[in-house]
mmCIF file of C-alpha atoms and ligand atoms in Angstrom:
data_model
loop_
_atom_site.group_PDB
_atom_site.id
_atom_site.type_symbol
_atom_site.label_atom_id
_atom_site.label_comp_id
_atom_site.label_asym_id
_atom_site.label_seq_id
_atom_site.Cartn_x
_atom_site.Cartn_y
_atom_site.Cartn_z
ATOM 1 C CA MET Z 2 136.679 139.149 86.986
ATOM 2 C CA LYS Z 3 134.410 136.117 86.747
ATOM 3 C CA ASN Z 4 133.584 133.599 89.436
ATOM 4 C CA ARG Z 5 130.471 131.966 90.882
ATOM 5 C CA VAL Z 6 129.485 135.115 92.793
ATOM 6 C CA THR Z 7 129.853 137.510 89.851
ATOM 7 C CA GLU Z 8 127.942 135.034 87.672
ATOM 8 C CA LEU Z 9 125.183 134.544 90.260
ATOM 9 C CA LEU Z 10 124.589 138.259 90.719
ATOM 10 C CA GLY Z 11 125.497 139.525 87.252
ATOM 11 C CA ILE Z 12 128.176 141.871 88.633
ATOM 12 C CA GLU Z 13 131.741 142.688 87.600
ATOM 13 C CA ARG Z 14 133.558 142.289 90.930
ATOM 14 C CA PRO Z 15 132.516 140.046 93.819
ATOM 15 C CA ILE Z 16 132.170 142.880 96.311
ATOM 16 C CA ILE Z 17 128.824 143.205 98.064
ATOM 17 C CA GLN Z 18 127.916 146.249 100.105
ATOM 18 C CA GLY Z 19 126.740 145.565 103.658
ATOM 19 C CA GLY Z 20 123.003 145.917 104.270
ATOM 20 C CA MET Z 21 123.395 148.516 106.967
ATOM 21 C CA ALA Z 22 120.084 149.281 108.688
ATOM 22 C CA TRP Z 23 119.090 152.969 108.588
ATOM 23 C CA ILE Z 24 122.139 153.692 106.433
ATOM 24 C CA ALA Z 25 122.170 151.809 103.138
ATOM 25 C CA GLU Z 26 119.790 153.588 100.769
ATOM 26 C CA SER Z 27 119.523 154.246 97.043
ATOM 27 C CA LYS Z 28 122.403 156.716 96.654
ATOM 28 C CA LEU Z 29 124.979 154.395 98.246
ATOM 29 C CA ALA Z 30 123.558 151.200 96.737
ATOM 30 C CA SER Z 31 123.465 152.606 93.206
ATOM 31 C CA ALA Z 32 127.033 153.945 93.529
ATOM 32 C CA VAL Z 33 128.320 150.500 94.539
ATOM 33 C CA SER Z 34 126.382 148.800 91.733
ATOM 34 C CA ASN Z 35 127.535 151.391 89.186
ATOM 35 C CA ALA Z 36 131.123 150.692 90.277
ATOM 36 C CA GLY Z 37 130.685 147.012 89.406
ATOM 37 C CA GLY Z 38 129.797 145.626 92.843
ATOM 38 C CA ALA Z 39 126.472 144.666 94.372
ATOM 39 C CA GLY Z 40 124.753 147.578 96.092
ATOM 40 C CA ILE Z 41 122.157 146.915 98.753
ATOM 41 C CA ILE Z 42 119.241 148.888 100.158
ATOM 42 C CA ALA Z 43 118.641 148.112 103.817
ATOM 43 C CA GLY Z 44 115.142 147.255 104.932
ATOM 44 C CA GLY Z 45 115.955 147.779 108.603
ATOM 45 C CA SER Z 46 112.595 148.527 110.171
ATOM 46 C CA ALA Z 47 111.753 151.445 107.888
ATOM 47 C CA PRO Z 48 108.170 151.997 106.659
ATOM 48 C CA ILE Z 49 107.307 149.951 103.603
ATOM 49 C CA ASP Z 50 106.442 153.001 101.454
ATOM 50 C CA TYR Z 51 109.859 154.487 102.117
ATOM 51 C CA LEU Z 52 111.530 151.240 101.049
ATOM 52 C CA ARG Z 53 109.430 151.001 97.910
ATOM 53 C CA SER Z 54 110.450 154.518 96.992
ATOM 54 C CA GLU Z 55 114.153 153.789 97.700
ATOM 55 C CA ILE Z 56 114.015 150.686 95.482
ATOM 56 C CA ARG Z 57 112.405 152.725 92.695
ATOM 57 C CA LYS Z 58 114.947 155.548 93.091
ATOM 58 C CA CYS Z 59 117.758 153.001 92.880
ATOM 59 C CA LYS Z 60 116.316 151.659 89.618
ATOM 60 C CA GLU Z 61 116.533 155.193 88.229
ATOM 61 C CA LEU Z 62 120.116 155.648 89.437
ATOM 62 C CA THR Z 63 121.478 152.395 88.053
ATOM 63 C CA ASP Z 64 120.661 149.816 85.421
ATOM 64 C CA LYS Z 65 122.930 147.321 87.207
ATOM 65 C CA PRO Z 66 121.724 144.633 89.638
ATOM 66 C CA PHE Z 67 121.186 145.652 93.245
ATOM 67 C CA GLY Z 68 119.674 143.920 96.262
ATOM 68 C CA VAL Z 69 117.673 144.507 99.420
ATOM 69 C CA ASN Z 70 118.649 143.405 102.912
ATOM 70 C CA ILE Z 71 115.867 142.121 105.115
ATOM 71 C CA MET Z 72 116.504 142.355 108.828
ATOM 72 C CA LEU Z 73 114.438 139.450 110.113
ATOM 73 C CA MET Z 74 113.967 140.860 113.622
ATOM 74 C CA SER Z 75 112.112 143.780 112.085
ATOM 75 C CA PRO Z 76 108.351 143.877 112.706
ATOM 76 C CA ASN Z 77 107.726 144.484 108.992
ATOM 77 C CA ALA Z 78 109.987 141.693 107.672
ATOM 78 C CA GLU Z 79 107.026 139.812 106.209
ATOM 79 C CA GLU Z 80 105.727 142.874 104.353
ATOM 80 C CA LEU Z 81 109.187 143.605 103.012
ATOM 81 C CA ALA Z 82 109.578 139.986 101.924
ATOM 82 C CA LYS Z 83 106.522 140.565 99.694
ATOM 83 C CA LEU Z 84 107.670 143.994 98.518
ATOM 84 C CA VAL Z 85 110.928 142.659 97.054
ATOM 85 C CA ILE Z 86 108.853 140.247 94.966
ATOM 86 C CA GLU Z 87 106.481 142.993 93.786
ATOM 87 C CA GLU Z 88 109.411 145.239 92.875
ATOM 88 C CA GLY Z 89 111.414 142.428 91.273
ATOM 89 C CA VAL Z 90 114.758 143.103 92.955
ATOM 90 C CA SER Z 91 117.712 140.998 91.782
ATOM 91 C CA PHE Z 92 118.715 139.504 95.097
ATOM 92 C CA VAL Z 93 117.970 139.516 98.782
ATOM 93 C CA THR Z 94 120.345 139.246 101.708
ATOM 94 C CA THR Z 95 118.952 138.542 105.156
ATOM 95 C CA GLY Z 96 120.245 139.144 108.665
ATOM 96 C CA ALA Z 97 119.452 138.647 112.329
ATOM 97 C CA GLY Z 98 117.490 135.422 111.889
ATOM 98 C CA ASN Z 99 116.541 132.401 109.825
ATOM 99 C CA PRO Z 100 114.836 133.328 106.510
ATOM 100 C CA GLY Z 101 113.649 129.751 105.861
ATOM 101 C CA GLN Z 102 109.939 130.616 105.621
ATOM 102 C CA TYR Z 103 110.503 133.089 102.755
ATOM 103 C CA ILE Z 104 113.013 131.263 100.570
ATOM 104 C CA ALA Z 105 110.573 129.268 98.401
ATOM 105 C CA ALA Z 106 108.548 132.377 97.432
ATOM 106 C CA TRP Z 107 111.657 134.398 96.613
ATOM 107 C CA LYS Z 108 113.120 131.610 94.498
ATOM 108 C CA GLU Z 109 109.835 131.197 92.646
ATOM 109 C CA ALA Z 110 109.976 134.926 91.840
ATOM 110 C CA GLY Z 111 113.503 134.505 90.443
ATOM 111 C CA ILE Z 112 115.150 136.408 93.303
ATOM 112 C CA LYS Z 113 118.588 135.160 94.371
ATOM 113 C CA VAL Z 114 118.736 134.470 98.105
ATOM 114 C CA ILE Z 115 121.875 135.098 100.137
ATOM 115 C CA PRO Z 116 121.392 134.829 103.905
ATOM 116 C CA VAL Z 117 123.907 136.012 106.478
ATOM 117 C CA VAL Z 118 124.883 133.053 108.646
ATOM 118 C CA PRO Z 119 126.765 133.221 111.952
ATOM 119 C CA SER Z 120 127.262 129.426 112.154
ATOM 120 C CA VAL Z 121 127.998 126.307 110.107
ATOM 121 C CA ALA Z 122 124.702 124.720 111.194
ATOM 122 C CA LEU Z 123 122.565 127.547 109.778
ATOM 123 C CA ALA Z 124 124.636 127.640 106.571
ATOM 124 C CA LYS Z 125 123.955 123.921 105.980
ATOM 125 C CA ARG Z 126 120.257 124.241 106.801
ATOM 126 C CA LEU Z 127 119.780 127.189 104.426
ATOM 127 C CA GLU Z 128 121.731 125.552 101.613
ATOM 128 C CA ARG Z 129 119.437 122.551 101.927
ATOM 129 C CA ILE Z 130 116.330 124.699 101.447
ATOM 130 C CA GLY Z 131 117.635 126.680 98.495
ATOM 131 C CA ALA Z 132 120.007 129.520 99.478
ATOM 132 C CA ASP Z 133 122.025 130.472 96.371
ATOM 133 C CA ALA Z 134 125.051 131.543 98.430
ATOM 134 C CA VAL Z 135 125.698 132.411 102.063
ATOM 135 C CA ILE Z 136 127.422 135.314 103.751
ATOM 136 C CA ALA Z 137 129.610 134.005 106.591
ATOM 137 C CA GLU Z 138 129.752 137.023 108.849
ATOM 138 C CA GLY Z 139 132.312 137.198 111.638
ATOM 139 C CA THR Z 140 131.901 139.063 114.891
ATOM 140 C CA GLU Z 141 134.207 141.818 113.585
ATOM 141 C CA SER Z 142 131.186 143.295 111.765
ATOM 142 C CA GLY Z 143 129.302 146.341 112.878
ATOM 143 C CA GLY Z 144 125.766 146.132 114.210
ATOM 144 C CA HIS Z 145 124.102 142.899 115.259
ATOM 145 C CA ILE Z 146 126.771 140.206 115.517
ATOM 146 C CA GLY Z 147 127.342 136.506 116.013
ATOM 147 C CA GLN Z 148 130.153 135.051 118.134
ATOM 148 C CA ASN Z 149 132.564 133.414 115.690
ATOM 149 C CA THR Z 150 135.300 135.378 113.937
ATOM 150 C CA THR Z 151 135.671 135.815 110.186
ATOM 151 C CA MET Z 152 138.998 133.932 110.230
ATOM 152 C CA CYS Z 153 137.463 130.897 111.952
ATOM 153 C CA LEU Z 154 133.932 130.942 110.527
ATOM 154 C CA VAL Z 155 134.646 131.392 106.806
ATOM 155 C CA PRO Z 156 136.780 128.252 106.207
ATOM 156 C CA GLN Z 157 134.413 126.121 108.302
ATOM 157 C CA VAL Z 158 131.402 127.283 106.295
ATOM 158 C CA VAL Z 159 133.374 126.814 103.046
ATOM 159 C CA ASP Z 160 134.062 123.201 104.043
ATOM 160 C CA ALA Z 161 130.432 122.587 104.998
ATOM 161 C CA VAL Z 162 128.493 123.860 101.954
ATOM 162 C CA SER Z 163 128.771 123.676 98.170
ATOM 163 C CA VAL Z 164 127.204 127.059 97.386
ATOM 164 C CA PRO Z 165 129.534 130.073 97.167
ATOM 165 C CA VAL Z 166 130.545 131.643 100.482
ATOM 166 C CA ILE Z 167 130.882 135.405 100.839
ATOM 167 C CA ALA Z 168 133.094 136.549 103.723
ATOM 168 C CA ALA Z 169 132.067 139.449 105.939
ATOM 169 C CA GLY Z 170 133.366 141.152 109.050
ATOM 170 C CA GLY Z 171 136.591 143.116 109.325
ATOM 171 C CA ILE Z 172 137.234 143.506 105.595
ATOM 172 C CA ALA Z 173 138.052 147.025 104.407
ATOM 173 C CA ASP Z 174 140.962 146.751 101.987
ATOM 174 C CA GLY Z 175 142.530 144.481 99.390
ATOM 175 C CA ARG Z 176 144.437 142.541 102.042
ATOM 176 C CA GLY Z 177 141.169 141.591 103.720
ATOM 177 C CA ILE Z 178 139.730 140.522 100.383
ATOM 178 C CA ALA Z 179 142.799 138.456 99.500
ATOM 179 C CA ALA Z 180 142.787 136.826 102.951
ATOM 180 C CA SER Z 181 139.088 135.963 102.556
ATOM 181 C CA PHE Z 182 139.769 134.327 99.189
ATOM 182 C CA MET Z 183 142.615 132.327 100.785
ATOM 183 C CA LEU Z 184 140.040 131.038 103.289
ATOM 184 C CA GLY Z 185 137.902 129.830 100.386
ATOM 185 C CA ALA Z 186 135.459 132.732 100.071
ATOM 186 C CA GLU Z 187 134.375 133.679 96.542
ATOM 187 C CA GLY Z 188 133.160 137.141 97.462
ATOM 188 C CA VAL Z 189 133.258 139.695 100.242
ATOM 189 C CA GLN Z 190 130.661 141.840 101.934
ATOM 190 C CA ILE Z 191 131.953 145.232 103.020
ATOM 191 C CA GLY Z 192 130.038 147.659 105.226
ATOM 192 C CA THR Z 193 132.198 149.877 107.423
ATOM 193 C CA ARG Z 194 134.494 151.049 104.580
ATOM 194 C CA PHE Z 195 131.411 152.445 102.811
ATOM 195 C CA LEU Z 196 130.311 154.421 105.892
ATOM 196 C CA ALA Z 197 133.226 156.719 105.067
ATOM 197 C CA SER Z 198 132.191 157.315 101.466
ATOM 198 C CA ASP Z 199 130.891 160.480 99.802
ATOM 199 C CA GLU Z 200 127.689 158.742 98.768
ATOM 200 C CA CYS Z 201 126.828 157.416 102.239
ATOM 201 C CA GLN Z 202 124.108 159.637 103.691
ATOM 202 C CA ILE Z 203 124.978 159.346 107.401
ATOM 203 C CA HIS Z 204 125.526 162.580 109.327
ATOM 204 C CA GLU Z 205 128.995 164.113 109.011
ATOM 205 C CA ASN Z 206 129.604 163.680 112.771
ATOM 206 C CA TYR Z 207 129.079 159.920 112.417
ATOM 207 C CA LYS Z 208 131.455 159.795 109.414
ATOM 208 C CA ASN Z 209 134.046 161.752 111.389
ATOM 209 C CA ALA Z 210 133.712 159.315 114.287
ATOM 210 C CA VAL Z 211 134.455 156.431 111.881
ATOM 211 C CA ILE Z 212 137.497 158.246 110.492
ATOM 212 C CA LYS Z 213 138.791 159.114 113.958
ATOM 213 C CA ALA Z 214 138.159 155.696 115.520
ATOM 214 C CA LYS Z 215 141.269 153.792 116.603
ATOM 215 C CA ASP Z 216 141.556 150.016 116.824
ATOM 216 C CA THR Z 217 140.281 150.066 120.420
ATOM 217 C CA ASP Z 218 137.413 152.551 120.026
ATOM 218 C CA ASN Z 219 134.845 149.817 119.720
ATOM 219 C CA ALA Z 220 132.197 148.488 122.080
ATOM 220 C CA ILE Z 221 129.672 145.659 122.159
ATOM 221 C CA THR Z 222 126.358 146.399 123.802
ATOM 222 C CA GLY Z 223 123.538 143.974 124.476
ATOM 223 C CA PHE Z 224 125.920 141.098 125.106
ATOM 224 C CA TYR Z 225 123.939 139.717 128.026
ATOM 225 C CA SER Z 226 120.514 140.378 126.551
ATOM 226 C CA GLY Z 227 121.274 138.029 123.658
ATOM 227 C CA SER Z 228 121.298 140.790 121.057
ATOM 228 C CA PRO Z 229 124.933 141.880 120.847
ATOM 229 C CA CYS Z 230 125.553 144.959 118.769
ATOM 230 C CA ARG Z 231 128.938 146.450 117.799
ATOM 231 C CA CYS Z 232 129.268 150.258 117.791
ATOM 232 C CA ILE Z 233 131.851 152.996 118.084
ATOM 233 C CA LYS Z 234 132.646 153.573 121.770
ATOM 234 C CA SER Z 235 130.777 156.615 123.084
ATOM 235 C CA LYS Z 236 128.862 158.017 126.046
ATOM 236 C CA TYR Z 237 125.891 156.008 124.754
ATOM 237 C CA THR Z 238 127.715 152.650 124.772
ATOM 238 C CA LYS Z 239 129.241 153.373 128.215
ATOM 239 C CA GLN Z 240 125.829 154.199 129.648
ATOM 240 C CA LEU Z 241 124.294 151.098 128.110
ATOM 241 C CA GLN Z 242 127.071 148.860 129.395
ATOM 242 C CA ASP Z 243 126.757 150.359 132.904
ATOM 243 C CA MET Z 244 123.041 149.619 132.825
ATOM 244 C CA GLU Z 245 123.743 146.052 131.705
ATOM 245 C CA LYS Z 246 126.171 145.542 134.621
ATOM 246 C CA LYS Z 247 123.510 146.776 137.047
ATOM 247 C CA ALA Z 248 120.811 144.710 135.311
ATOM 248 C CA ALA Z 249 118.700 147.867 135.052
ATOM 249 C CA PRO Z 250 114.941 147.507 134.435
ATOM 250 C CA PRO Z 251 113.788 147.048 130.814
ATOM 251 C CA GLU Z 252 112.131 150.480 130.700
ATOM 252 C CA ASP Z 253 115.526 152.135 131.333
ATOM 253 C CA PHE Z 254 116.999 150.261 128.344
ATOM 254 C CA GLU Z 255 113.988 151.187 126.262
ATOM 255 C CA ALA Z 256 114.360 154.875 127.145
ATOM 256 C CA LEU Z 257 118.029 154.882 126.155
ATOM 257 C CA THR Z 258 117.892 152.789 123.006
ATOM 258 C CA VAL Z 259 114.668 153.864 121.287
ATOM 259 C CA GLY Z 260 115.547 156.051 118.323
ATOM 260 C CA SER Z 261 119.289 155.714 118.965
ATOM 261 C CA LEU Z 262 120.112 154.740 115.352
ATOM 262 C CA ARG Z 263 118.198 157.734 114.073
ATOM 263 C CA LYS Z 264 120.018 159.996 116.541
ATOM 264 C CA ALA Z 265 123.372 158.857 115.112
ATOM 265 C CA VAL Z 266 122.500 158.650 111.419
ATOM 266 C CA VAL Z 267 120.177 161.629 110.992
ATOM 267 C CA ASP Z 268 120.908 163.992 113.894
ATOM 268 C CA GLY Z 269 124.659 163.327 114.170
ATOM 269 C CA ASN Z 270 124.267 163.018 117.934
ATOM 270 C CA THR Z 271 127.495 161.191 118.826
ATOM 271 C CA ASP Z 272 126.709 161.162 122.585
ATOM 272 C CA GLU Z 273 123.247 159.633 122.496
ATOM 273 C CA GLY Z 274 123.245 157.922 119.112
ATOM 274 C CA SER Z 275 124.195 154.356 118.380
ATOM 275 C CA MET Z 276 127.007 154.527 115.792
ATOM 276 C CA LEU Z 277 127.029 150.979 114.437
ATOM 277 C CA CYS Z 278 130.469 150.259 113.025
ATOM 278 C CA GLY Z 279 132.810 147.325 112.453
ATOM 279 C CA LEU Z 280 136.084 146.560 114.251
ATOM 280 C CA ILE Z 281 138.111 147.555 111.199
ATOM 281 C CA ALA Z 282 137.270 151.285 111.525
ATOM 282 C CA GLY Z 283 140.761 152.016 112.897
ATOM 283 C CA MET Z 284 142.128 151.369 109.404
ATOM 284 C CA ILE Z 285 139.778 153.834 107.700
ATOM 285 C CA ASN Z 286 141.119 157.362 107.719
ATOM 286 C CA GLU Z 287 139.546 159.174 104.812
ATOM 287 C CA VAL Z 288 136.148 159.760 103.214
ATOM 288 C CA LYS Z 289 136.351 158.826 99.513
ATOM 289 C CA PRO Z 290 133.976 158.403 96.589
ATOM 290 C CA VAL Z 291 132.574 154.872 96.253
ATOM 291 C CA LYS Z 292 134.156 154.412 92.805
ATOM 292 C CA GLN Z 293 137.605 155.187 94.192
ATOM 293 C CA ILE Z 294 137.091 152.810 97.131
ATOM 294 C CA MET Z 295 135.996 150.052 94.755
ATOM 295 C CA ASP Z 296 138.914 150.638 92.370
ATOM 296 C CA GLU Z 297 141.438 150.595 95.211
ATOM 297 C CA LEU Z 298 139.933 147.411 96.679
ATOM 298 C CA SER Z 299 140.106 145.677 93.292
ATOM 299 C CA GLU Z 300 143.614 146.832 92.524
ATOM 300 C CA GLN Z 301 145.053 145.758 95.895
ATOM 301 C CA ALA Z 302 143.206 142.433 95.929
ATOM 302 C CA GLY Z 303 144.137 141.705 92.324
ATOM 303 C CA LYS Z 304 147.835 142.328 92.987
ATOM 304 C CA LEU Z 305 147.878 140.116 96.068
ATOM 305 C CA LEU Z 306 145.910 137.309 94.466
ATOM 306 C CA GLY Z 307 147.699 137.578 91.124
ATOM 307 C CA ILE Z 308 144.421 137.870 89.229
ATOM 308 C CA ASP Z 309 142.453 140.516 87.413
ATOM 309 C CA PHE Z 310 140.012 141.367 90.226
HETATM 310 O O1 LIG F 420 121.879 141.727 110.810
HETATM 311 C C1 LIG F 420 123.034 142.064 110.875
HETATM 312 N N1 LIG F 420 123.434 143.264 111.351
HETATM 313 C C2 LIG F 420 122.592 144.218 111.828
HETATM 314 S S1 LIG F 420 120.904 144.174 111.858
HETATM 315 C C3 LIG F 420 120.858 145.637 112.623
HETATM 316 S S2 LIG F 420 119.394 146.401 113.143
HETATM 317 C C4 LIG F 420 119.457 145.925 114.761
HETATM 318 N N2 LIG F 420 119.845 146.830 115.631
HETATM 319 C C5 LIG F 420 119.905 146.514 116.923
HETATM 320 C C6 LIG F 420 119.620 145.234 117.370
HETATM 321 C C7 LIG F 420 119.272 144.287 116.459
HETATM 322 C C8 LIG F 420 119.194 144.631 115.121
HETATM 323 C C9 LIG F 420 122.082 146.110 112.808
HETATM 324 N N3 LIG F 420 123.039 145.320 112.359
HETATM 325 N N4 LIG F 420 124.023 141.248 110.475
HETATM 326 C C10 LIG F 420 123.759 139.947 110.007
HETATM 327 C C11 LIG F 420 123.723 138.974 111.102
HETATM 328 N N5 LIG F 420 122.872 138.004 111.123
HETATM 329 N N6 LIG F 420 124.522 138.922 112.170
HETATM 330 C C12 LIG F 420 124.142 137.833 112.889
HETATM 331 C C13 LIG F 420 123.089 137.274 112.223
HETATM 332 C C14 LIG F 420 122.293 136.114 112.526
HETATM 333 C C15 LIG F 420 122.041 135.717 113.828
HETATM 334 C C16 LIG F 420 121.250 134.602 114.071
HETATM 335 C C17 LIG F 420 121.741 135.400 111.451
HETATM 336 C C18 LIG F 420 120.964 134.305 111.700
HETATM 337 C C19 LIG F 420 120.717 133.913 112.991
HETATM 338 O O2 LIG F 420 119.939 132.816 113.119
HETATM 339 C C20 LIG F 420 119.486 132.408 114.359
HETATM 340 C C21 LIG F 420 118.546 131.277 114.084
HETATM 341 O O3 LIG F 420 117.353 131.529 114.167
HETATM 342 O O4 LIG F 420 119.042 130.201 113.718
#
C-alpha cells in the first residue's frame, strides 16, 4: 500500500516496530524491515559500540530501510544522536523526552525524525521545529508511558498537526490497525506483538510470560515517582509497588531496579526482572515468525479497511 508514511520511510506497509529498550536489536529489526515494515534498533542505554555493531549487522541482514530509537532519558543519548548520523540510518524515533535539540542536525543529515509524543502540545511543538511525523503513543503501551489513551490521544493529535500521525499503544492485530486508521492515523507502531516472535531475542521465560498474560496481568510501577512504566505483573512489580506505598528510601528502589531489564531479557528471571509489556498482551497467545505476524496484520487490516494494506 502507499500513503504518506510508506512514502516517507520507503516501506511497503505502514507498520513500525516499537523501539523496545534492551529488546529491539538487529535480528528483530531486519525481520520487520524484510517483511515490508519499518524495523527499529533500540538505543536504550546500551554502550555505543554495541549499538554501532547492531546497526552494521542490520545493514547486512536487510537492504530495506530501518531506524534507531533514541531513549532521551539515557545518559548516552547525545552520543547516540551523533552515531545515527555517522552510520546514516534512515530514520530516528525518540522516546521519553523532547528531542528538540537534535532535530536540526538529523534533518541536515537526511535522517527522517519521528518523535513519540504523549500530548498534543509536544506534537505541535515538534512539528514546528521539523518532525517529519509523530507517534502518538497511548498509555496502553509497554515500558515508559504517558497518561492519555490511544483512543483519545490519536484523534486529538491528528486534528492538531499536519504531518502524518502514527498510532501506538494497544495495537496487536488488524482490528487495532483499522481502528487507528479510523482515528486518522496513517501508520501504527507495534511493540508487544513482536515480543512473541521467533526473531525477538528475549529469554524464553519472558516470551512465555507474554503468551500467558491475561488482560489483567499488567502493572504500572513508578507512578508516583513521575516515571511510570508498564510491565507484566510479577513479584518484582508487587515489591516495587509496596515500596512506593511505603515511600521507601531511594537506595531501596535503586537496589531493586538496577539491572532489572537485563534480568528479564537476558536471564529470564521472571521474579526479579522487569518484563516491560503492553496492555494488549492478553490477546497474544502464540509465538510466530515476524513475516507471519506482518502478513496476518496486513490481511486483517486490509479486509476491515477495504484496501490493499
Ligand atoms: O520511551 C518509551 N518507552 C520506553 S523507554 C524505556 S527505558 C526506561 N525504562 C525505565 C524507565 C524509563 C525508561 C522503556 N520504555 N516510549 C515512548 C514515550 N515517550 N512514552 C512517553 C514518552 C514521552 C514522555 C514525555 C515523550 C516525550 C515526553 O516529553 C516530555 C517533555 O519534555 O515535554
